[in-house]
Coordinates of C-alpha atoms in Angstrom, one line a residue:
M1 CA 93.7 119.7 90.7
R2 CA 94.6 117.6 93.9
R3 CA 93.1 118.5 96.8
R4 CA 94.9 119.7 99.6
L5 CA 94.6 117.4 102.8
Q6 CA 93.2 118.8 105.7
F7 CA 96.2 119.2 108.4
I8 CA 95.9 116.9 111.4
S9 CA 98.2 117.3 114.1
I10 CA 100.8 114.7 115.3
K11 CA 99.7 115.2 119.1
T12 CA 96.0 114.3 117.7
K13 CA 97.1 111.5 115.7
I14 CA 98.8 109.9 118.7
I15 CA 95.8 110.7 121.1
T16 CA 93.5 109.0 118.9
I17 CA 95.6 106.1 118.0
C18 CA 96.0 105.4 121.5
L19 CA 92.3 105.9 122.5
I20 CA 91.4 103.4 119.5
V21 CA 94.3 100.7 120.4
I22 CA 93.0 101.1 124.3
I23 CA 89.4 101.7 123.9
V24 CA 88.7 98.8 121.5
P25 CA 90.8 96.3 123.6
I26 CA 89.1 97.2 126.7
F27 CA 85.5 97.5 125.3
V28 CA 85.8 93.9 123.7
M29 CA 87.1 92.8 127.3
T30 CA 84.4 94.7 128.9
V31 CA 81.2 93.1 126.9
N32 CA 83.0 89.8 126.8
T33 CA 83.5 89.9 130.6
Y34 CA 79.8 90.9 131.0
T35 CA 78.8 88.3 128.8
S36 CA 80.6 85.6 130.5
S37 CA 79.7 86.8 134.3
Q38 CA 76.4 87.0 132.7
G39 CA 76.3 83.2 131.4
L40 CA 78.6 82.5 135.0
L41 CA 75.5 83.8 136.7
E42 CA 72.9 82.2 134.9
R43 CA 74.9 78.7 135.6
K44 CA 75.2 79.4 139.0
Y45 CA 71.6 80.3 139.7
T46 CA 70.3 77.2 137.7
D47 CA 72.5 75.1 139.9
L48 CA 71.6 76.7 142.8
L49 CA 67.7 76.5 142.2
T50 CA 68.5 72.6 141.3
D51 CA 70.2 72.1 144.3
L52 CA 67.2 73.6 146.1
A53 CA 64.9 71.6 144.3
K54 CA 66.7 68.2 144.7
Q55 CA 66.8 68.8 148.5
S56 CA 63.3 69.7 148.6
N57 CA 62.3 66.8 146.9
I58 CA 64.5 64.9 149.5
R59 CA 62.7 66.1 152.2
I60 CA 59.3 65.7 150.8
E61 CA 59.6 62.5 149.8
E62 CA 61.8 61.4 153.6
Y63 CA 58.4 63.0 155.0
L64 CA 56.2 61.1 153.2
N65 CA 58.3 57.8 153.6
E66 CA 58.2 58.7 157.3
V67 CA 54.8 58.8 156.9
E68 CA 54.0 56.0 155.3
K69 CA 56.5 53.9 158.0
I70 CA 53.9 55.3 160.9
S71 CA 51.2 53.8 159.0
L72 CA 52.6 50.7 158.8
V73 CA 54.4 50.4 162.1
S74 CA 50.9 51.5 163.6
S75 CA 48.9 49.2 161.4
Y76 CA 50.6 46.1 162.5
G77 CA 51.7 46.0 166.0
L78 CA 54.6 48.3 167.3
N79 CA 53.6 50.8 170.3
S80 CA 55.6 54.0 170.6
S81 CA 55.9 53.4 174.2
V82 CA 57.1 49.9 174.2
S83 CA 59.8 48.0 172.7
V84 CA 59.1 45.2 170.1
S85 CA 60.5 42.4 172.1
S86 CA 58.1 43.2 175.2
Q87 CA 54.9 44.2 172.4
E88 CA 52.3 41.9 173.4
S89 CA 49.2 43.3 171.7
F90 CA 48.6 45.1 168.9
P91 CA 46.3 48.1 169.4
I92 CA 44.8 48.6 166.2
Q93 CA 44.4 45.2 165.3
E94 CA 42.8 44.7 168.5
Y95 CA 40.6 47.7 168.1
L96 CA 39.7 46.7 164.9
R97 CA 39.0 43.0 165.7
Q98 CA 37.2 43.5 169.4
G99 CA 36.3 47.4 169.1
S100 CA 36.4 47.7 172.9
E101 CA 36.7 51.0 174.9
S102 CA 40.5 49.5 176.3
S103 CA 41.7 49.0 172.5
E104 CA 40.2 52.3 171.3
N105 CA 41.8 54.3 173.9
A106 CA 45.4 52.4 173.5
A107 CA 45.1 53.0 169.6
Y108 CA 43.7 56.5 170.1
S109 CA 47.0 57.4 172.1
S110 CA 49.4 55.6 169.9
L111 CA 48.2 57.5 166.9
M112 CA 48.4 60.8 168.8
N113 CA 52.1 60.0 169.9
Y114 CA 53.0 59.9 166.2
I115 CA 51.2 63.1 165.3
A116 CA 52.6 64.6 168.1
M117 CA 55.9 63.7 166.5
K118 CA 55.3 65.6 163.5
D119 CA 54.1 68.6 164.9
G120 CA 50.4 67.7 164.2
M121 CA 50.6 68.1 160.6
F122 CA 48.9 65.1 159.5
S123 CA 45.7 63.4 160.9
I124 CA 45.1 59.5 160.7
Y125 CA 41.4 57.9 160.0
I126 CA 41.2 54.1 160.8
Y127 CA 37.7 53.2 158.9
N128 CA 36.7 49.6 160.3
L129 CA 35.8 47.1 157.7
H130 CA 34.6 44.8 160.7
N131 CA 31.8 46.1 161.7
G132 CA 33.5 48.2 164.2
H133 CA 33.1 51.8 164.9
D134 CA 36.0 54.4 163.0
L135 CA 38.3 56.2 164.5
F136 CA 39.5 59.5 163.6
V137 CA 42.8 60.9 165.5
S138 CA 43.6 64.6 164.6
S139 CA 44.7 67.6 166.6
T140 CA 42.0 70.0 165.3
D141 CA 38.4 69.1 164.8
V142 CA 36.5 66.5 162.9
D143 CA 33.6 66.1 161.3
Y144 CA 32.3 63.1 162.1
S145 CA 29.6 63.1 159.6
F146 CA 31.3 62.8 157.0
S147 CA 32.9 59.3 156.2
A148 CA 35.3 58.2 153.4
R149 CA 33.3 55.2 152.9
G150 CA 30.9 56.7 150.3
Q151 CA 34.0 58.1 148.3
E152 CA 34.7 56.5 144.6
W153 CA 38.1 56.5 145.7
F154 CA 37.7 54.6 148.5
R155 CA 35.4 51.7 147.3
R156 CA 37.7 51.5 144.3
F157 CA 40.9 51.2 146.8
V158 CA 39.0 48.3 149.0
A159 CA 37.7 46.7 146.0
S160 CA 41.3 46.7 144.5
S161 CA 44.7 44.8 145.0
S162 CA 46.8 47.6 146.1
K163 CA 47.8 47.5 149.5
V164 CA 48.5 51.0 149.7
I165 CA 47.9 54.4 147.9
T166 CA 49.0 57.8 147.7
R167 CA 46.1 60.7 146.5
N168 CA 47.1 63.9 145.1
T169 CA 46.0 66.8 146.9
Y170 CA 42.2 67.2 147.6
P171 CA 40.6 68.8 150.6
D172 CA 39.9 67.0 153.4
E173 CA 36.7 67.2 154.2
Q174 CA 36.7 64.9 157.0
L175 CA 37.9 67.9 159.3
K176 CA 35.8 70.7 159.5
S177 CA 38.3 73.1 158.1
K178 CA 38.6 71.2 154.9
P179 CA 42.3 72.1 154.7
L180 CA 43.9 70.7 151.5
A181 CA 45.9 67.6 151.9
I182 CA 47.7 64.7 150.6
T183 CA 46.1 61.5 151.2
H184 CA 47.9 58.2 152.1
A185 CA 45.9 55.3 152.2
R186 CA 46.7 51.8 153.7
K187 CA 44.8 48.4 154.1
I188 CA 45.0 46.6 157.5
F189 CA 45.1 42.7 157.5
D190 CA 44.2 40.6 160.4
M191 CA 47.5 39.1 161.6
A192 CA 45.9 36.1 162.2
S193 CA 43.6 35.3 159.3
G194 CA 44.8 37.8 157.0
K195 CA 41.3 39.1 156.5
L196 CA 40.8 42.7 155.8
I197 CA 39.7 44.5 158.7
G198 CA 40.0 48.2 157.8
V199 CA 41.7 50.6 156.1
M200 CA 43.8 53.4 157.3
V201 CA 43.8 56.8 155.8
V202 CA 46.8 59.4 156.7
S203 CA 45.5 62.9 155.9
I204 CA 48.9 65.1 155.3
D205 CA 48.2 68.8 155.4
I206 CA 49.6 70.3 152.3
Q207 CA 51.7 73.1 154.4
F208 CA 53.7 70.3 155.6
I209 CA 55.8 71.0 152.5
D210 CA 56.2 74.9 153.5
A211 CA 57.4 73.7 156.6
V212 CA 59.8 71.3 155.0
N213 CA 60.7 74.6 152.8
S214 CA 60.8 76.8 155.5
R215 CA 64.7 77.9 155.1
L216 CA 63.8 78.9 151.4
Q217 CA 63.3 83.0 150.4
E218 CA 59.5 83.8 150.3
A219 CA 60.2 84.5 146.6
I220 CA 61.6 81.1 145.8
R221 CA 58.7 79.5 148.2
S222 CA 56.2 81.2 145.8
R223 CA 57.7 80.1 142.6
F224 CA 57.8 76.5 143.9
T225 CA 55.4 73.9 141.8
I226 CA 54.9 70.2 142.4
V227 CA 52.6 68.4 139.4
D228 CA 51.7 65.2 138.9
G229 CA 52.2 62.9 135.6
D230 CA 48.8 64.4 134.4
N231 CA 50.3 67.7 135.0
N232 CA 47.9 68.8 137.9
V233 CA 49.0 71.0 140.4
I234 CA 49.7 68.9 144.1
Y235 CA 51.3 71.9 145.4
N236 CA 51.9 75.9 144.9
A237 CA 51.9 78.6 147.1
D238 CA 48.5 79.6 145.5
L239 CA 46.3 77.5 147.2
E240 CA 43.7 78.3 144.7
R241 CA 45.9 76.4 141.9
I242 CA 46.3 73.4 143.6
G243 CA 44.5 70.6 141.7
S244 CA 44.2 72.5 138.4
K245 CA 46.2 72.0 135.3
A246 CA 49.8 73.9 135.6
E247 CA 49.4 77.0 134.2
P248 CA 52.6 78.1 131.7
S249 CA 53.7 81.0 134.3
M250 CA 54.4 77.9 136.8
H251 CA 56.8 77.1 134.4
P252 CA 57.6 79.8 132.4
D253 CA 59.4 79.5 128.7
S254 CA 63.6 79.5 129.7
S255 CA 64.2 82.8 127.5
H256 CA 62.7 84.9 130.1
S257 CA 63.7 82.8 133.3
I258 CA 65.9 80.1 134.7
V259 CA 63.6 77.4 135.0
V260 CA 64.7 74.2 136.8
E261 CA 62.4 70.8 136.3
I262 CA 63.5 68.1 139.0
P263 CA 61.5 64.8 139.3
F264 CA 60.8 62.7 142.4
D265 CA 62.5 59.0 142.9
G266 CA 59.8 57.6 144.6
E267 CA 56.4 59.1 143.2
K268 CA 55.6 60.5 139.6
W269 CA 55.7 63.9 140.5
T270 CA 58.1 66.4 139.1
T271 CA 59.0 69.8 141.2
Y272 CA 59.3 73.1 138.9
L273 CA 61.7 76.0 140.1
Y274 CA 62.2 79.6 138.6
M275 CA 63.9 82.8 138.9
P276 CA 63.0 85.6 136.5
M277 CA 66.1 87.1 134.4
S278 CA 64.6 90.8 135.7
E279 CA 66.1 89.4 139.4
L280 CA 69.0 87.9 137.9
S281 CA 69.6 91.4 136.1
I282 CA 69.8 92.7 139.2
E283 CA 73.2 91.7 139.7
G284 CA 73.8 91.8 136.1
E285 CA 73.3 95.3 136.1
L286 CA 75.6 95.5 139.2
L287 CA 78.7 93.8 137.7
Q288 CA 77.7 95.4 134.2
R289 CA 77.8 99.1 136.1
N290 CA 81.0 97.8 137.9
S291 CA 82.4 96.4 134.6
F292 CA 81.6 100.0 132.6
L293 CA 83.1 101.6 135.7
L294 CA 86.3 100.0 135.4
A295 CA 86.5 100.5 131.3
G296 CA 85.5 104.1 132.0
V297 CA 88.1 104.3 134.7
L298 CA 90.9 102.7 131.9
I299 CA 89.9 104.6 129.2
L300 CA 90.1 108.1 131.2
F301 CA 93.5 107.0 132.5
T302 CA 94.3 105.9 128.4
A303 CA 93.3 109.4 127.6
V304 CA 95.4 111.2 130.2
V305 CA 98.5 109.3 129.3
S306 CA 97.8 109.9 125.8
I307 CA 97.5 113.2 126.3
L308 CA 101.0 113.6 128.4
L309 CA 103.0 110.9 126.0
S310 CA 101.8 113.0 122.9
N311 CA 103.0 116.4 124.6
I312 CA 106.5 114.6 125.3
I313 CA 106.6 113.7 121.9
T314 CA 105.2 116.7 120.1
R315 CA 106.5 119.5 122.5
P316 CA 110.2 119.6 120.8
A317 CA 108.6 119.3 117.5
K318 CA 106.6 122.2 118.3
K319 CA 109.9 124.2 119.4
L320 CA 111.4 123.1 116.1
M321 CA 108.9 124.4 114.2
S322 CA 108.8 127.9 116.2
N323 CA 112.9 127.9 115.1
I324 CA 111.7 127.2 111.6
A325 CA 109.2 130.2 111.8
L326 CA 112.0 132.2 113.2
V327 CA 114.5 131.4 110.4
E328 CA 111.5 132.1 108.3
R329 CA 111.0 135.7 109.2
G330 CA 115.4 136.3 109.6
Q331 CA 115.6 136.1 113.2
F332 CA 118.4 133.9 113.4
E333 CA 119.5 135.2 116.8
Q334 CA 116.4 134.0 118.4
V335 CA 116.6 130.5 117.4
E336 CA 117.2 128.5 120.6
D337 CA 118.7 124.7 121.3
I338 CA 115.7 122.0 122.0
G339 CA 117.6 120.4 124.6
S340 CA 116.0 116.9 123.8
R341 CA 118.1 113.5 123.8
D342 CA 116.2 111.8 121.1
E343 CA 115.7 112.1 117.0
F344 CA 114.2 115.6 117.4
G345 CA 117.4 116.7 119.6
L346 CA 119.3 115.5 116.6
L347 CA 117.3 117.3 114.1
S348 CA 117.1 120.2 116.3
I349 CA 121.1 120.5 116.5
R350 CA 121.5 119.8 112.5
F351 CA 119.1 122.5 111.9
N352 CA 120.4 124.9 114.4
K353 CA 123.9 124.2 112.3
M354 CA 121.7 124.9 108.8
A355 CA 120.5 128.0 110.0
Y356 CA 123.7 129.3 111.2
E357 CA 125.1 128.2 107.5
V358 CA 122.1 130.1 105.6
K359 CA 122.6 133.0 107.7
M360 CA 126.1 133.2 106.7
L361 CA 125.4 132.4 103.4
I362 CA 123.0 135.7 103.5
E363 CA 125.3 137.8 105.4
R364 CA 128.2 136.8 102.3
V365 CA 125.3 137.6 99.6
Q366 CA 124.6 141.1 101.3
L367 CA 128.2 141.9 101.5
E368 CA 128.4 140.9 97.9
E369 CA 125.6 142.6 96.7
M370 CA 127.2 145.5 98.6
E371 CA 130.3 145.2 96.9
K372 CA 128.5 144.5 93.5
S373 CA 126.8 147.9 93.9
E374 CA 129.9 149.7 94.5
A375 CA 131.4 148.1 91.5
E376 CA 128.6 149.3 89.3
M377 CA 128.4 152.6 90.5
R378 CA 132.5 153.0 90.1
A379 CA 132.0 151.5 86.8
L380 CA 129.3 154.1 85.8
Q381 CA 131.6 156.5 86.8
S382 CA 134.5 155.7 84.6
Q383 CA 132.2 155.6 81.8
I384 CA 132.4 159.3 81.8
N385 CA 136.1 159.1 81.2
P386 CA 135.9 157.3 77.9
H387 CA 133.3 159.8 76.0
F388 CA 136.0 162.6 76.8
L389 CA 139.0 160.7 75.8
Y390 CA 137.2 159.5 72.5
N391 CA 136.4 163.6 71.7
T392 CA 140.1 164.0 72.8
L393 CA 141.9 161.7 70.5
G394 CA 139.6 162.1 67.6
S395 CA 140.6 165.9 67.9
V396 CA 144.1 164.8 67.7
K397 CA 143.8 162.3 65.2
W398 CA 142.0 165.2 62.9
I399 CA 145.3 167.3 63.8
A400 CA 147.5 164.7 63.1
S401 CA 145.8 163.6 59.8
M402 CA 146.2 168.0 59.1
Q403 CA 149.9 167.6 59.3
R404 CA 150.4 164.4 57.6
A405 CA 151.8 162.7 60.9
D406 CA 150.6 159.1 59.7
K407 CA 152.3 157.2 62.8
I408 CA 150.4 159.6 65.1
V409 CA 146.9 158.9 63.1
D410 CA 147.8 155.1 63.2
M411 CA 148.4 155.4 66.9
T412 CA 145.4 157.2 67.6
E413 CA 143.0 155.4 65.7
A414 CA 144.4 151.9 67.4
L415 CA 144.2 153.4 70.8
I416 CA 140.9 154.6 70.3
S417 CA 139.7 150.7 69.3
M418 CA 141.1 149.7 72.3
L419 CA 139.0 152.2 74.5
R420 CA 136.0 151.3 73.0
Y421 CA 136.7 147.7 73.4
T422 CA 137.5 147.8 76.9
A423 CA 134.7 150.3 78.0
R424 CA 131.8 148.3 76.3
A425 CA 129.6 146.4 78.5
E426 CA 127.7 143.6 76.2
G427 CA 129.2 140.9 78.8
S428 CA 132.5 139.2 79.4
M429 CA 132.6 136.5 77.1
V430 CA 133.9 138.1 73.4
K431 CA 134.9 135.9 70.0
I432 CA 138.4 134.9 69.5
R433 CA 138.7 137.4 66.7
E434 CA 137.6 140.0 68.7
E435 CA 140.5 139.7 71.0
L436 CA 143.2 139.3 68.4
E437 CA 142.0 142.7 67.0
N438 CA 142.2 144.0 70.2
L439 CA 146.0 142.8 70.7
N440 CA 146.8 143.7 67.2
N441 CA 145.7 147.4 68.0
Y442 CA 148.1 147.2 71.2
I443 CA 150.5 146.0 69.5
T444 CA 150.3 148.9 66.8
I445 CA 150.6 151.6 69.7
Q446 CA 153.7 149.4 71.1
N447 CA 155.6 149.6 67.7
V448 CA 155.4 153.3 67.4
R449 CA 156.4 153.4 70.9
Y450 CA 159.3 150.4 70.3
Y451 CA 159.8 152.0 66.6
N452 CA 159.1 148.9 65.2
R453 CA 161.2 147.0 66.9
I454 CA 158.4 144.1 67.9
Q455 CA 157.2 141.6 65.9
M456 CA 153.9 139.5 66.3
I457 CA 153.8 136.7 64.6
S458 CA 149.9 134.9 65.1
E459 CA 149.2 131.2 64.1
V460 CA 145.6 130.7 65.1
D461 CA 143.3 128.8 62.7
E462 CA 140.6 130.6 61.5
E463 CA 138.1 127.8 62.5
L464 CA 138.9 129.2 66.2
F465 CA 137.5 132.7 65.3
E466 CA 133.8 132.1 66.3
L467 CA 134.7 130.5 69.3
L468 CA 134.3 132.4 72.7
M469 CA 136.7 133.2 75.4
P470 CA 137.1 135.8 78.5
K471 CA 137.8 139.6 77.4
L472 CA 141.1 141.6 77.7
I473 CA 143.0 137.6 78.6
L474 CA 145.7 137.8 75.5
Q475 CA 146.5 141.7 75.6
P476 CA 148.1 141.5 79.6
I477 CA 150.0 138.7 79.0
V478 CA 151.5 140.1 75.8
E479 CA 152.0 143.1 77.6
N480 CA 154.0 141.4 80.4
A481 CA 156.0 139.8 77.5
I482 CA 157.0 143.1 76.2
F483 CA 157.5 144.9 79.6
H484 CA 159.8 142.5 81.4
G485 CA 161.1 140.5 78.2
L486 CA 161.6 142.2 75.0
A487 CA 161.9 145.5 76.7
E488 CA 165.5 145.3 77.8
K489 CA 166.4 143.7 74.9
E490 CA 168.4 145.7 72.0
E491 CA 167.6 143.9 68.9
D492 CA 164.3 143.1 67.7
G493 CA 161.7 141.0 69.9
I494 CA 159.3 138.3 68.5
I495 CA 155.9 137.5 70.1
T496 CA 154.6 134.2 68.7
L497 CA 150.8 133.2 69.6
R498 CA 149.5 130.1 69.0
M499 CA 145.9 128.7 69.3
D500 CA 144.8 125.0 68.4
R501 CA 142.3 122.7 69.5
E502 CA 143.1 120.0 71.9
G503 CA 140.3 117.7 72.4
H504 CA 137.0 119.7 73.5
H505 CA 139.2 122.7 74.8
V506 CA 141.5 125.3 73.0
R507 CA 145.0 125.4 74.0
I508 CA 146.7 128.9 73.6
E509 CA 150.4 129.8 73.7
V510 CA 152.3 133.3 74.1
R511 CA 156.1 133.0 73.2
D512 CA 158.7 135.6 73.1
N513 CA 162.8 136.0 72.8
G514 CA 163.1 138.0 75.3
V515 CA 165.8 138.0 78.3
G516 CA 163.8 135.5 80.1
M517 CA 163.7 134.8 83.9
D518 CA 165.3 132.2 86.4
E519 CA 163.8 129.8 88.6
E520 CA 163.6 131.9 91.6
T521 CA 161.9 134.9 89.6
V522 CA 159.3 132.3 88.1
R523 CA 158.4 130.9 91.6
S524 CA 157.9 134.6 92.7
L525 CA 155.7 135.6 89.7
R526 CA 153.6 132.2 89.9
A527 CA 153.1 133.3 93.9
S528 CA 151.8 136.6 93.0
W529 CA 148.7 135.4 90.9
T530 CA 147.5 133.7 94.2
E531 CA 147.4 137.7 95.8
R532 CA 145.6 140.6 94.6
Q533 CA 147.4 143.1 92.9
D534 CA 147.0 146.8 93.6
G535 CA 144.8 148.2 90.8
S536 CA 147.8 151.1 89.7
K537 CA 149.3 148.6 88.4
G538 CA 146.9 147.1 85.8
I539 CA 145.1 144.2 85.3
G540 CA 148.0 142.0 85.6
L541 CA 148.8 138.4 85.6
Y542 CA 146.9 138.0 88.7
N543 CA 143.9 139.2 87.0
V544 CA 144.2 137.1 84.1
N545 CA 144.6 133.8 85.8
R546 CA 141.7 134.6 88.3
R547 CA 139.1 135.4 85.4
L548 CA 140.0 132.5 83.8
Q549 CA 139.6 130.2 87.2
L550 CA 136.2 131.8 87.6
H551 CA 134.7 131.4 84.4
F552 CA 135.8 127.5 83.7
G553 CA 136.8 126.3 87.3
Q554 CA 140.2 126.2 89.7
Q555 CA 141.7 123.1 87.5
Y556 CA 142.4 126.0 85.1
G557 CA 144.8 128.9 85.2
I558 CA 148.0 130.5 83.5
E559 CA 151.3 128.2 83.3
V560 CA 154.8 129.7 82.7
E561 CA 157.7 128.0 81.7
S562 CA 160.8 130.2 81.4
E563 CA 165.0 130.5 81.5
S564 CA 167.4 133.2 81.6
S565 CA 168.5 134.9 78.2
K566 CA 166.3 132.5 76.1
G567 CA 162.7 133.7 76.6
T568 CA 159.3 132.9 78.2
V569 CA 156.3 131.0 77.5
F570 CA 152.9 131.6 78.7
R571 CA 150.1 128.8 78.1
F572 CA 146.6 127.8 79.2
I573 CA 143.6 126.4 78.3
M574 CA 140.0 126.9 78.2
P575 CA 136.8 124.9 76.9
E576 CA 135.2 125.2 73.7
V577 CA 132.5 127.9 74.1
T578 CA 130.1 128.9 71.4
I579 CA 127.2 130.8 70.7
S580 CA 123.8 129.0 69.9
K581 CA 122.4 130.6 66.5
E582 CA 119.1 129.7 67.2
E583 CA 119.1 131.2 70.7
G584 CA 122.5 133.3 71.1
T585 CA 123.2 131.3 74.3
R586 CA 126.7 130.2 75.7
S587 CA 127.0 126.7 74.9
D588 CA 130.1 124.8 76.7
R589 CA 131.3 122.0 74.9

């Protein structure tokens, strides 16, 4: 058995479809926007960190280059207080060659000026290799008990062919505070003889990188790391990590952080700068919250619009359904017009028209049922009269038989047969044979009245006897021929009845040799068939014509031809109607 589908209203369907059609694109757009924006943020911060690292590298290298120039200039002759053209002595050179107090003071003053220009971020140590005293210039306390001459790196540098070296970050033991510093060492040669006479060491406090990066945010400075080619830490905000191998946390995996790696141009150093995705996600979460808030507003707006739209569409449908329910209950007067200017409005107009026609049909059927009931009541009442007549006529027949009045016996017997034929309620269709027998009984009665002046000639094929035809069709026609055609004629009258097949129809003709009718009378007679006659005048030709049309259709009916003094002919055709032997039902061919 086919399962009954669950009812889903049009309103629910419209809302569901609208929400699906809108929510899916909004969801896709929101996710795509968030993903694209997240990627855009990552690229933006990657570019930002790259620029910051590059700028820091540039500033650090510029600082180191300036320190290198200072060491070069101070070692070979320029004094900060005099011009090149007027320079007559070289303080550092003179100090290393002579070691006098005046040259020492001149050298100290010159170097202190350079240190002051850089805010005291570095110290300068001159180690005299010409059997003189060493000179230490710094803005902080110097530890005179220490000398770099005994350091391994110093001995290797002096013995090497290199003129300049830069050491990675180490504690500056020449100062009492032992600060971490980057060391820049330069050999000083005698400008006259070219002999190595000293070494200048510029100790740059590592905090100069903090000064260079002072504009960076604290969080970014804490993730700023410089390593050398051996992955040793040169600089990190956590000073304890300086000098050790770089840990993975200093440049974490790119899957959890944005990491940039920028090499220096002049040194074999590399700067690492990173930002955790968790910090980036703060802006991402804000973007996500705004995106989903916008999506929620759009979805809410879509829901409201879809509900309003569904109400606009389904309101006429609901009114139409209400009208249908009223019609089902028979409350036609309460059906209202929808008043919608669309397909529902047209549907409502046609439905209201149909409801009006149904109402008229019901009223017509009710009226016909009332008329049918009244007719049935009259028929039941009239059934009493035939029984009384049967008994009375039976008594008349018995008395006539006792008195040997044969005419009265025949007439009474024919009348009883006609009454029984007329009064039986077996249906409106009878066999042609039965209709002919009734017609013969009628002729018998009329011959008693007219002293056997009427002769009935039947020309009917016996094959037609078992076909059906409406009851009491022939008798009214013959009656009309006798009363209006033969009664006024003095000589004997002849009525000829012919029946024959014409295709799948039966053609019937009743012809008399009576006085006939003129054209005006014929037209009047034809016109009378379209009007109901008073029941007191008998069944009449109107009744016959009307019943033929009710049985077989409006195309059937009586035709009449007549001419004065030449008689009248009535003819009509009807379909062949039989009774199925197996089922006993009517069958029209």
